PDB file of C-alpha atoms in Angstrom:
ATOM      1  CA  MET A 357      13.140  43.782 -63.737  1.00 45.00           C
ATOM      2  CA  ARG A 358      13.635  40.182 -64.027  1.00 52.00           C
ATOM      3  CA  SER A 359      10.496  37.986 -63.917  1.00 57.00           C
ATOM      4  CA  LEU A 360      10.783  34.762 -61.923  1.00 53.00           C
ATOM      5  CA  SER A 361       8.618  31.659 -62.400  1.00 56.00           C
ATOM      6  CA  PRO A 362       6.091  30.752 -59.813  1.00 58.00           C
ATOM      7  CA  ALA A 363       8.305  27.963 -58.534  1.00 56.00           C
ATOM      8  CA  ALA A 364      11.121  30.328 -58.132  1.00 53.00           C
ATOM      9  CA  LEU A 365       9.020  32.849 -56.158  1.00 55.00           C
ATOM     10  CA  LEU A 366       7.777  30.015 -53.931  1.00 54.00           C
ATOM     11  CA  GLU A 367      11.432  28.949 -53.327  1.00 53.00           C
ATOM     12  CA  MET A 368      12.352  32.467 -52.635  1.00 56.00           C
ATOM     13  CA  HIS A 369       9.749  33.271 -50.162  1.00 56.00           C
ATOM     14  CA  GLY A 370       9.030  30.058 -48.641  1.00 58.00           C
ATOM     15  CA  LEU A 371       9.868  29.273 -44.967  1.00 49.00           C
ATOM     16  CA  HIS A 372      11.227  25.833 -45.932  1.00 53.00           C
ATOM     17  CA  GLY A 373      12.971  26.093 -49.188  1.00 57.00           C
ATOM     18  CA  THR A 374      13.873  22.535 -50.801  1.00 63.00           C
ATOM     19  CA  GLY A 375      16.909  24.154 -52.708  1.00 67.00           C
ATOM     20  CA  SER A 376      20.052  26.289 -51.791  1.00 77.00           C
ATOM     21  CA  GLU A 377      21.108  29.604 -53.332  1.00 81.00           C
ATOM     22  CA  ILE A 378      24.279  29.254 -55.360  1.00 87.00           C
ATOM     23  CA  PHE A 379      26.453  32.118 -56.589  1.00 88.00           C
ATOM     24  CA  LEU A 380      28.075  31.889 -60.154  1.00 92.00           C
ATOM     25  CA  PHE A 381      31.024  33.970 -61.222  1.00 93.00           C
ATOM     26  CA  GLU A 382      31.990  33.963 -64.927  1.00 93.00           C
ATOM     27  CA  LEU A 383      34.885  35.744 -66.593  1.00 93.00           C
ATOM     28  CA  ARG A 384      34.507  36.012 -70.320  1.00 90.00           C
ATOM     29  CA  LEU A 385      37.915  35.865 -71.943  1.00 86.00           C
ATOM     30  CA  HIS A 386      38.806  37.886 -75.015  1.00 80.00           C
ATOM     31  CA  ASP A 387      39.242  34.667 -77.131  1.00 80.00           C
ATOM     32  CA  GLY A 388      35.650  33.773 -76.519  1.00 82.00           C
ATOM     33  CA  THR A 389      36.268  31.090 -73.753  1.00 87.00           C
ATOM     34  CA  SER A 390      35.177  31.519 -70.147  1.00 91.00           C
ATOM     35  CA  LEU A 391      36.343  30.808 -66.824  1.00 92.00           C
ATOM     36  CA  ARG A 392      33.313  29.616 -64.488  1.00 93.00           C
ATOM     37  CA  TYR A 393      33.519  29.477 -60.626  1.00 93.00           C
ATOM     38  CA  THR A 394      30.999  28.821 -57.972  1.00 91.00           C
ATOM     39  CA  ASP A 395      31.256  29.356 -54.119  1.00 86.00           C
ATOM     40  CA  ASN A 396      29.124  26.134 -53.573  1.00 85.00           C
ATOM     41  CA  SER A 397      30.719  23.473 -51.545  1.00 82.00           C
ATOM     42  CA  GLU A 398      31.227  21.426 -54.663  1.00 87.00           C
ATOM     43  CA  SER A 399      31.373  21.909 -58.569  1.00 89.00           C
ATOM     44  CA  VAL A 400      27.889  22.670 -60.155  1.00 89.00           C
ATOM     45  CA  ARG A 401      26.595  21.660 -63.625  1.00 89.00           C
ATOM     46  CA  TRP A 402      24.377  24.573 -64.775  1.00 87.00           C
ATOM     47  CA  ASP A 403      23.348  25.926 -68.187  1.00 85.00           C
ATOM     48  CA  GLY A 404      25.303  23.180 -69.909  1.00 86.00           C
ATOM     49  CA  HIS A 405      28.686  24.146 -68.311  1.00 90.00           C
ATOM     50  CA  ASP A 406      30.724  23.061 -65.313  1.00 92.00           C
ATOM     51  CA  TRP A 407      31.310  25.704 -62.592  1.00 92.00           C
ATOM     52  CA  ASN A 408      34.265  24.814 -60.618  1.00 91.00           C
ATOM     53  CA  PHE A 409      34.354  25.145 -56.912  1.00 90.00           C
ATOM     54  CA  ALA A 410      36.531  28.069 -55.723  1.00 88.00           C
ATOM     55  CA  PRO A 411      36.258  30.495 -52.804  1.00 88.00           C
ATOM     56  CA  VAL A 412      34.823  33.727 -54.444  1.00 89.00           C
ATOM     57  CA  THR A 413      34.134  36.866 -52.251  1.00 88.00           C
ATOM     58  CA  LEU A 414      32.579  40.135 -53.337  1.00 85.00           C
ATOM     59  CA  SER A 415      33.140  43.640 -51.814  1.00 81.00           C
ATOM     60  CA  GLY A 416      30.384  46.187 -51.387  1.00 65.00           C
ATOM     61  CA  LEU A 417      29.947  48.986 -53.891  1.00 58.00           C
ATOM     62  CA  ARG A 418      32.756  51.554 -53.872  1.00 52.00           C
ATOM     63  CA  ASP A 419      31.653  55.042 -52.489  1.00 51.00           C
ATOM     64  CA  GLN A 420      31.495  57.517 -55.330  1.00 50.00           C
ATOM     65  CA  GLU A 421      32.966  60.091 -52.651  1.00 51.00           C
ATOM     66  CA  ALA A 422      36.249  58.307 -53.554  1.00 50.00           C
ATOM     67  CA  ARG A 423      36.166  59.879 -56.904  1.00 54.00           C
ATOM     68  CA  GLU A 424      35.931  56.307 -58.573  1.00 55.00           C
ATOM     69  CA  LEU A 425      33.197  55.092 -60.809  1.00 56.00           C
ATOM     70  CA  PRO A 426      30.812  52.926 -58.812  1.00 62.00           C
ATOM     71  CA  GLY A 427      31.753  49.187 -58.716  1.00 74.00           C
ATOM     72  CA  LEU A 428      32.988  46.268 -56.765  1.00 86.00           C
ATOM     73  CA  THR A 429      35.858  43.966 -56.251  1.00 90.00           C
ATOM     74  CA  ALA A 430      35.688  40.058 -56.747  1.00 92.00           C
ATOM     75  CA  ASN A 431      38.280  37.935 -55.340  1.00 93.00           C
ATOM     76  CA  VAL A 432      38.831  34.448 -56.676  1.00 92.00           C
ATOM     77  CA  SER A 433      40.882  31.768 -54.928  1.00 91.00           C
ATOM     78  CA  ASN A 434      44.442  31.480 -56.589  1.00 90.00           C
ATOM     79  CA  ILE A 435      45.670  28.698 -54.437  1.00 89.00           C
ATOM     80  CA  THR A 436      46.070  26.347 -57.473  1.00 88.00           C
ATOM     81  CA  ARG A 437      47.567  29.200 -59.584  1.00 88.00           C
ATOM     82  CA  GLU A 438      45.050  28.506 -62.353  1.00 87.00           C
ATOM     83  CA  VAL A 439      43.650  32.104 -62.320  1.00 89.00           C
ATOM     84  CA  GLN A 440      47.097  33.510 -62.366  1.00 91.00           C
ATOM     85  CA  LEU A 441      47.987  31.672 -65.511  1.00 89.00           C
ATOM     86  CA  PHE A 442      45.012  33.191 -67.512  1.00 88.00           C
ATOM     87  CA  LEU A 443      45.821  36.529 -66.037  1.00 89.00           C
ATOM     88  CA  GLU A 444      49.368  36.238 -67.457  1.00 88.00           C
ATOM     89  CA  GLN A 445      48.214  35.029 -70.817  1.00 86.00           C
ATOM     90  CA  HIS A 446      45.346  37.514 -71.327  1.00 87.00           C
ATOM     91  CA  GLY A 447      46.737  40.849 -70.300  1.00 87.00           C
ATOM     92  CA  GLY A 448      45.156  40.598 -66.795  1.00 89.00           C
ATOM     93  CA  LEU A 449      41.813  40.148 -68.392  1.00 91.00           C
ATOM     94  CA  VAL A 450      41.360  44.073 -68.387  1.00 89.00           C
ATOM     95  CA  GLY A 451      38.408  44.751 -70.635  1.00 88.00           C
ATOM     96  CA  ALA A 452      36.929  41.465 -70.175  1.00 90.00           C
ATOM     97  CA  THR A 453      33.275  40.838 -69.083  1.00 90.00           C
ATOM     98  CA  ALA A 454      32.436  39.485 -65.644  1.00 92.00           C
ATOM     99  CA  VAL A 455      29.077  38.232 -65.038  1.00 91.00           C
ATOM    100  CA  LEU A 456      27.693  37.699 -61.735  1.00 90.00           C
ATOM    101  CA  ARG A 457      24.553  35.267 -61.249  1.00 89.00           C
ATOM    102  CA  LEU A 458      22.516  34.096 -58.439  1.00 86.00           C
ATOM    103  CA  ILE A 459      20.644  30.723 -58.868  1.00 85.00           C
ATOM    104  CA  ASN A 460      18.754  28.333 -56.802  1.00 79.00           C
ATOM    105  CA  SER A 461      19.393  24.375 -57.026  1.00 76.00           C
ATOM    106  CA  ALA A 462      15.743  23.717 -56.981  1.00 73.00           C
ATOM    107  CA  THR A 463      14.646  25.892 -60.019  1.00 69.00           C
ATOM    108  CA  GLY A 464      16.759  24.293 -62.892  1.00 69.00           C
ATOM    109  CA  ASP A 465      18.519  26.711 -65.172  1.00 70.00           C
ATOM    110  CA  GLU A 466      16.440  29.790 -64.065  1.00 73.00           C
ATOM    111  CA  VAL A 467      18.546  32.801 -63.023  1.00 78.00           C
ATOM    112  CA  TRP A 468      17.407  34.759 -59.925  1.00 75.00           C
ATOM    113  CA  THR A 469      19.669  37.869 -60.596  1.00 81.00           C
ATOM    114  CA  GLU A 470      22.332  38.542 -63.245  1.00 85.00           C
ATOM    115  CA  ASP A 471      24.662  41.518 -63.602  1.00 85.00           C
ATOM    116  CA  GLU A 472      27.342  42.321 -65.981  1.00 87.00           C
ATOM    117  CA  PHE A 473      30.433  44.376 -65.340  1.00 88.00           C
ATOM    118  CA  THR A 474      33.652  45.296 -67.143  1.00 90.00           C
ATOM    119  CA  VAL A 475      37.072  44.347 -65.453  1.00 91.00           C
ATOM    120  CA  LEU A 476      38.917  47.525 -64.885  1.00 88.00           C
ATOM    121  CA  LYS A 477      42.033  46.149 -63.308  1.00 88.00           C
ATOM    122  CA  SER A 478      43.378  42.983 -61.748  1.00 92.00           C
ATOM    123  CA  SER A 479      45.902  41.812 -59.217  1.00 92.00           C
ATOM    124  CA  VAL A 480      47.088  38.587 -57.945  1.00 92.00           C
ATOM    125  CA  THR A 481      48.747  37.226 -55.036  1.00 92.00           C
ATOM    126  CA  SER A 482      49.579  33.660 -53.865  1.00 88.00           C
ATOM    127  CA  GLN A 483      46.191  33.505 -52.433  1.00 92.00           C
ATOM    128  CA  TRP A 484      43.709  35.582 -54.221  1.00 93.00           C
ATOM    129  CA  ALA A 485      43.171  36.928 -57.706  1.00 93.00           C
ATOM    130  CA  SER A 486      41.259  40.187 -57.343  1.00 93.00           C
ATOM    131  CA  PHE A 487      39.265  41.908 -59.994  1.00 93.00           C
ATOM    132  CA  THR A 488      38.003  45.499 -59.794  1.00 90.00           C
ATOM    133  CA  LEU A 489      34.649  45.608 -61.649  1.00 90.00           C
ATOM    134  CA  GLY A 490      32.502  48.257 -62.878  1.00 84.00           C
ATOM    135  CA  ALA A 491      31.249  50.164 -65.906  1.00 71.00           C
ATOM    136  CA  ALA A 492      33.574  50.869 -68.769  1.00 58.00           C
ATOM    137  CA  SER A 493      34.484  54.574 -68.576  1.00 55.00           C
ATOM    138  CA  PRO A 494      34.580  56.699 -71.593  1.00 57.00           C
ATOM    139  CA  PHE A 495      37.650  58.496 -70.235  1.00 56.00           C
ATOM    140  CA  ARG A 496      39.531  55.189 -70.394  1.00 53.00           C
ATOM    141  CA  LYS A 497      38.926  54.745 -73.979  1.00 56.00           C
ATOM    142  CA  ARG A 498      41.454  55.539 -76.683  1.00 57.00           C
ATOM    143  CA  PHE A 499      40.730  58.636 -78.658  1.00 58.00           C
ATOM    144  CA  PRO A 500      40.971  59.118 -81.355  1.00 60.00           C
ATOM    145  CA  LEU A 501      40.593  55.366 -82.218  1.00 58.00           C
ATOM    146  CA  GLY A 502      43.380  55.337 -84.659  1.00 59.00           C
ATOM    147  CA  ARG A 503      45.157  57.024 -87.548  1.00 66.00           C
ATOM    148  CA  VAL A 504      44.073  56.684 -91.264  1.00 71.00           C
ATOM    149  CA  LEU A 505      47.427  56.485 -93.250  1.00 74.00           C
ATOM    150  CA  ASN A 506      47.973  57.297 -96.668  1.00 75.00           C
ATOM    151  CA  ASN A 507      47.947  54.112 -98.939  1.00 79.00           C
ATOM    152  CA  TYR A 508      47.853  51.713 -95.926  1.00 82.00           C
ATOM    153  CA  CYS A 509      45.154  49.161 -95.356  1.00 84.00           C
ATOM    154  CA  ARG A 510      43.269  49.221 -92.174  1.00 78.00           C
ATOM    155  CA  TYR A 511      42.094  45.695 -92.040  1.00 80.00           C
ATOM    156  CA  ARG A 512      43.716  43.367 -89.485  1.00 76.00           C
ATOM    157  CA  SER A 513      44.830  39.870 -89.601  1.00 74.00           C
ATOM    158  CA  HIS A 514      41.701  38.477 -87.990  1.00 72.00           C
ATOM    159  CA  GLN A 515      39.410  40.034 -90.603  1.00 76.00           C
ATOM    160  CA  THR A 516      39.755  37.151 -93.239  1.00 76.00           C
ATOM    161  CA  ASP A 517      35.920  37.589 -93.864  1.00 74.00           C
ATOM    162  CA  VAL A 518      36.900  40.980 -95.616  1.00 76.00           C
ATOM    163  CA  CYS A 519      39.970  39.854 -97.499  1.00 81.00           C
ATOM    164  CA  ARG A 520      41.672  36.349 -97.398  1.00 81.00           C
ATOM    165  CA  PHE A 521      45.177  37.838 -97.806  1.00 85.00           C
ATOM    166  CA  VAL A 522      45.160  40.041 -94.663  1.00 82.00           C
ATOM    167  CA  LYS A 523      47.336  37.514 -92.546  1.00 82.00           C
ATOM    168  CA  SER A 524      50.260  37.586 -95.238  1.00 83.00           C
ATOM    169  CA  CYS A 525      49.907  40.997 -96.674  1.00 85.00           C
ATOM    170  CA  ASP A 526      51.948  44.090 -95.673  1.00 86.00           C
ATOM    171  CA  HIS A 527      48.946  46.192 -95.961  1.00 84.00           C
ATOM    172  CA  THR A 528      50.364  48.480 -98.597  1.00 85.00           C
ATOM    173  CA  LEU A 529      48.478  49.566-101.704  1.00 84.00           C
ATOM    174  CA  ALA A 530      51.492  48.366-103.903  1.00 86.00           C
ATOM    175  CA  THR A 531      51.095  44.830-102.417  1.00 88.00           C
ATOM    176  CA  CYS A 532      47.327  44.927-102.917  1.00 87.00           C
ATOM    177  CA  ARG A 533      47.820  45.477-106.523  1.00 86.00           C
ATOM    178  CA  THR A 534      49.772  42.298-106.931  1.00 89.00           C
ATOM    179  CA  LYS A 535      47.130  40.091-105.544  1.00 86.00           C
ATOM    180  CA  PRO A 536      44.676  38.143-107.812  1.00 84.00           C
ATOM    181  CA  ALA A 537      41.326  39.753-108.779  1.00 81.00           C
ATOM    182  CA  CYS A 538      38.378  39.006-106.753  1.00 77.00           C
ATOM    183  CA  ALA A 539      36.872  35.832-108.104  1.00 74.00           C
ATOM    184  CA  ARG A 540      33.560  33.983-107.700  1.00 70.00           C
ATOM    185  CA  GLY A 541      34.209  31.333-104.999  1.00 69.00           C
ATOM    186  CA  ASP A 542      36.648  33.158-102.944  1.00 71.00           C
ATOM    187  CA  SER A 543      36.189  32.598 -99.225  1.00 67.00           C
ATOM    188  CA  ASP A 544      36.040  36.133 -98.335  1.00 66.00           C
ATOM    189  CA  TYR A 545      34.081  39.293 -99.218  1.00 61.00           C
ATOM    190  CA  GLY A 546      35.519  39.331-102.669  1.00 57.00           C
ATOM    191  CA  ARG A 547      32.801  36.944-103.920  1.00 55.00           C
ATOM    192  CA  PHE A 548      30.513  40.042-104.304  1.00 61.00           C
ATOM    193  CA  TYR A 549      33.035  41.616-106.749  1.00 67.00           C
ATOM    194  CA  SER A 550      33.624  38.838-109.089  1.00 69.00           C
ATOM    195  CA  GLY A 551      36.227  39.511-111.813  1.00 72.00           C
ATOM    196  CA  LYS A 552      37.054  43.054-110.271  1.00 76.00           C
ATOM    197  CA  PRO A 553      40.551  44.107-108.901  1.00 79.00           C
ATOM    198  CA  ARG A 554      41.225  43.192-105.390  1.00 78.00           C
ATOM    199  CA  THR A 555      42.122  46.751-104.655  1.00 79.00           C
ATOM    200  CA  ILE A 556      38.296  47.507-104.654  1.00 78.00           C
ATOM    201  CA  LEU A 557      38.389  46.116-101.208  1.00 76.00           C
ATOM    202  CA  PHE A 558      41.621  48.114-100.126  1.00 80.00           C
ATOM    203  CA  GLY A 559      40.899  49.380 -96.640  1.00 77.00           C
ATOM    204  CA  GLY A 560      43.073  52.553 -97.050  1.00 72.00           C
ATOM    205  CA  PHE A 561      42.614  56.181 -97.927  1.00 69.00           C
ATOM    206  CA  PRO A 562      44.981  57.388-100.795  1.00 61.00           C
ATOM    207  CA  ALA A 563      43.755  60.874-100.219  1.00 59.00           C
ATOM    208  CA  ALA A 564      44.587  60.908 -96.390  1.00 59.00           C
ATOM    209  CA  GLY A 565      47.883  62.729 -97.051  1.00 52.00           C
ATOM    210  CA  ALA A 566      51.424  61.748 -96.352  1.00 51.00           C
ATOM    211  CA  GLN A 567      51.207  62.333 -92.561  1.00 54.00           C
ATOM    212  CA  GLY A 568      47.913  60.644 -92.003  1.00 49.00           C
ATOM    213  CA  VAL A 569      44.968  61.889 -90.112  1.00 53.00           C
ATOM    214  CA  ASN A 570      43.293  60.952 -86.793  1.00 57.00           C
ATOM    215  CA  ALA A 571      39.969  59.286 -86.838  1.00 51.00           C
TER     216      ALA A 571
END
């Protein structure tokens, strides 16, 4: 349970509060950026960020008798088409994290309530962008996570901390053998293997078999 400061408790339970309750809605995009909105009558500066004014509504929790995971729906105004643009560029934000916060203008950066959800699905019209929020279901996760292929490196282009050649490599063992040895000063994991062949970092499994295995 969240502990509130004495000032927040007085503000919450006082008959004549000096501040106003403000709802904040944050969508954390996959690239590390965030969309921040508030239903306040004007934009808010809070926690070092600007929260833009936009009508935001929340539905009640879904009934579990509907055979769905418990959750709710958040609607954000799409009149300016700003939200729609991000939806189109980021796959509907499915899998992104949505954070709901309640603050009070009289208690600084203190959070009264904070809840995190996963965006399960989204839709958009000319007026509203709707997000179905809930807990991530294990039944929606890919299983098995992937295939382990014979002589094929599993590292992806963003894992340059493992090997600095992943962006330009075709991920085959033959190509890995043509790369220079791991040298001291390399800007990747190879600095721990100074003078050793780069294939020591190869993220493949030569013994997996020609057809690969699920893992």
